[in-house]
Amino acid sequence: MKRKEPTPSEDPIYEASSSFTSPHVDEYEGGTETPKENECQVFLSFRGKDTGKGFTDYLYTSLVDAGVRVFRDDNELRVGTEIGSELLCTIMQSKISIPIISKNYAFSKWCLRELAQVLKCKRSKGQIVLPIFYKVEPSQLRHLTGRWRDAINAHNENSDEMVVKEWEEALKEVGSMLGWEPEKIDNGHEGALVKIVVRKVMSELKGLFLLNVPAQLVGIDDHVERIMGNIDGEFTNTTVIGIYGMGGIGKTTLAKVLYNKLSGHFEYRSFVADIRETSRRKGIECIQKQLISDILRSQDEVSNVDEGIGVIESQFTSKKILVLLDDVDDNTHLNALIGDGRWFKARSIIIITTSDKRILDEARTIHMYQLNELPLDQSLMLFSRHAFGEDSPPSDYELISRDIVSTTGGLPLALVVIGSLVCGKTKEVWKETLDKLKNVPHRKVQEKLRISYDALDYDEQQIFLDIACFFIGSSKKTPTYMWDSCGFFPRKGIDILSQMSLIKVDKDGNLMMHDQLRDLGREIVRLENQKKPQKRSRLWIQEAVDVLDSNKGTNKIEALRLDKYGLGRRYTGEQFKKMTNLRFLQVRGANFTGDFQNLLPQLRWLQWEYCPSGFAMDNFLPKNLVVLELSWSEISEDWGGWGLLKMATSLKVLNLSHCLSLRRTPDLSAFKSLEILILAYCWNLEKIHPSIGDINTLVSLNVTRCSRLEELPAGIGRMEELRELIIDEIAIQEIPISRGCLMKLETLRASYCELAQLPETMGSLVSLTQLDLSHSRIGELPESMEFLVSLTLLDLSYLGIEELPESMGSLKSLCQLNLSHSGLKNYPNPWAHLCR
C-alpha cells in the first residue's frame, strides 16, 4: 500500500496521545470498519502468459482503484514444487478468490496448486470463489476434454499421481461452479465484465465497510423500509434523502443503517460525522477535505471553500457515490459539499441528517423523512434492555416502568440514559426519578438528561464536563493523569459514566459522547454564568480569547482552550494573574511573555502546540504539571524553556512529536515520574539523552519515524515498568534488551527498522503479547523466542527469514501469525491455522 506522509492535525486535542489511536467506533458515533492493513481481500489466480498484461491487469487495477486490496500472483516466476508459506498465507487470508481460467491455465502446475488450495479454503473456511472462464468452455473442465485432458496427461508423466488426481478434481469442481464468460457479456466487451466483477466483489466485501450501529435496535427496520420504498426505482438521477427530527431521536442511527443497506451498490462511499461540531472547530474546508479523500482516495489539500467546491464539482461527476452527511445545521455547508446535487454522477445517493427542517427545504431535498418518537411498546422495550437487560420489565416493575417511559416522550437517548440511571437501584430511587421527570416539560430533552447528571458525585460531574468540553474523541489515558492529580478518581468516574450511558469508551480506549449529552455538558457550563464568561469554569471558544484580551480572568476558570483563536498572539503573566485555579491550558502558535512567578499554581495540563523557538516567560514554575504537549513546535535541545520545565517533577506525559528542529532530547533526569514519552516524527532526532535510563516509571516510549536515530540508550533495555516500545522506521540495528529486564513489556513494534538480528535476551520479554518485526532486515529468529509465552500476535511479513525455530511450538498463546511476503520456504503444518 502507498504510505502517506503525516500531516498536522487540525485539532489535536481531539486525538489520543498514544500511538494506538483510530477512528472511534461505538454506539454513539459510528466509524467505518476497515480491514487490517496487511490483510489481503482478493486473491487473483491466473496464467500470466494468457491474461497477465490484458484482462487480469485491467481487473486488478479496477479493484485497486475501488479501494480493494488485491494480491495477484505472478506464477510464471515461481520455482519449486510446493506452495510456500507466503502464498499459502495470502490464499488463506483472502475473503475472495478469483481464478481466471484461460486456455493454458491447466498447463501450469502453479496455477493448479493455487486452484486446489483455493477450493480447500472454500470448503473449510467458506471462502468466496468467483471463477472467470476466459475464452474457454466450462463444460470442457467438467469433463476434462480436449486440451484440459492433454494438460492432465502431461502432468501425469512427471508429477505425483495423487497430486495430479487432486488437480483433476479441482478443475472439475471449478468447471461446475457458476462463473462469468466474457464473450457472453455485452457482446464480449471486457470492460463491462470488469465493472460487473468489481460490483460483485464490493457487494461481497460490504461487511468490511459497514458503519457501526448498536447491536440491538428497536423499531429501525420499519423506517428503513419506508425510505427504501420511496427511493426504489428512482435511481436514475442523484437522490437526496433528508432525515430530520429532534436531537436524540435516532437520526444518525437510522441514517447509518440505511447507509449500510445501500453501501454494497456503491464503489465510492463517504460518511462524514458530526458536521455541526467539526465545522465550528475546523471549518467546512476540513469536511470538504474528508469527502474528497474518501471519494478520490487521495489527500488533496483544500485551502479554502471555493477550492474545495472546485475539486468536488470537477472530480465527482464521473463517480456514482454514496454519501452520508451527519448533523448539518447550516445551508451554506450543503452548498459547499453537494451544491444542487448535479456535481455527482446519476444514481448517486446523498443522505443528510439535521435537526432543522429548513435546511432541507432550502436545499430542495427530493425525499424528506421525519423521524418521530418511539411508540410506547418500543419505548418500553428499549428502556427495559438498559434497566433490566431484558426486552420487558419484571411484573413488579411494569407499572413504574411504563410511567417512566411515558415521561421520556419516546426519545431513544433519554430512554437509554434513564434506563441506565435506575438500573439496579431501589424502588425509592425509581420513584424519585419518576417525580423529577414529571416536573420536566415534555420536549425539554436536556432537562430530562440532566437528571442523570445531577445523580453524579462532584468528581464524576467534573470528568463529564471536561469530556463534553474538551476530550471527545481523545484517548482516556492522558486526561486520566490530570483527573487523578486533581483527586477526581478517574477510573471509578469513567466506569460510572459508562454504566450510566453518559459516555462510551470505544475499543481503542477513546472517550465518546452523544452530541445531545455534549451539548448538555456545555450548556451546564454556560449556565454557571450566562452573562459573564469569566465566571464560568471552562472556556473554549472566542469567549476565552475575549476574557484574556480584556484581562478579566478569575479564579473560577479551571480550563481554557484557545487553540486556533490564539494563533500569533502573545500573552502576558498579568493576563493569568487571577486564574489561580487554572488546571488545563491549550494554546496553539501563541507565545507567553513577562513574569509568571507564583502564577498558575494548579496547572496540570499544558498543551502548547506550534510553540515558537524563542522562550520569553520568566519564573514559570509548573510544579504540579502532569501533562506537557509541545508537538509541532520549533523547539530544539537548546530551547530556553527546558530549564524552567525541569521544575515539573510530577510530569507524567511528555509529547514532543513532530518537533522537526529537535536533534537531541534534553536531559530528562528531572522527570522522575514520567510514564509516557512521545518523540514520534521527530525526523531530525539523532540522540536520546542517556538520562532516560534513570526514569524507572516509564511505561510507553514512542520514537516512530525518527529516521536519523541510529541507537537507543542502553538504559532503555533495563526499564522495569516499560509496557510499550514503538520504534517503527528508525535506523537502529539492535534493540538493547538486558537479560532479565523488560519483563513487563507487552507491545514491541519495530517495523521498517534497520534491525538485522534480535538479541538472544528476547526470551526475557515474558509479558510480550504483540511483536511486529515486519519490513525489517532480520534474517533469523533466536531460539529464546520460545520463552515468549504470552505472545498472541507475531508479524514477520516482508522479512528474509527462511525458517522458524522449532522451539516456537511452545508459544501456546499465539493466535495470529503474519508471514506474508516473507522469505520463509516452509513451516510446520501446525502453524498453518495461525496464518493471518
XYZ file of N, CA, C and O in Angstrom, residues 41 277 658:
12
model
N -7.609 -8.985 0.622
C -9.041 -9.204 0.486
C -9.385 -10.098 -0.704
O -10.284 -10.924 -0.617
N -20.427 20.214 14.682
C -19.325 20.449 15.610
C -17.993 20.577 14.889
O -17.192 21.468 15.186
N 6.637 15.476 16.211
C 6.692 16.424 15.089
C 7.515 17.670 15.400
O 7.319 18.705 14.754
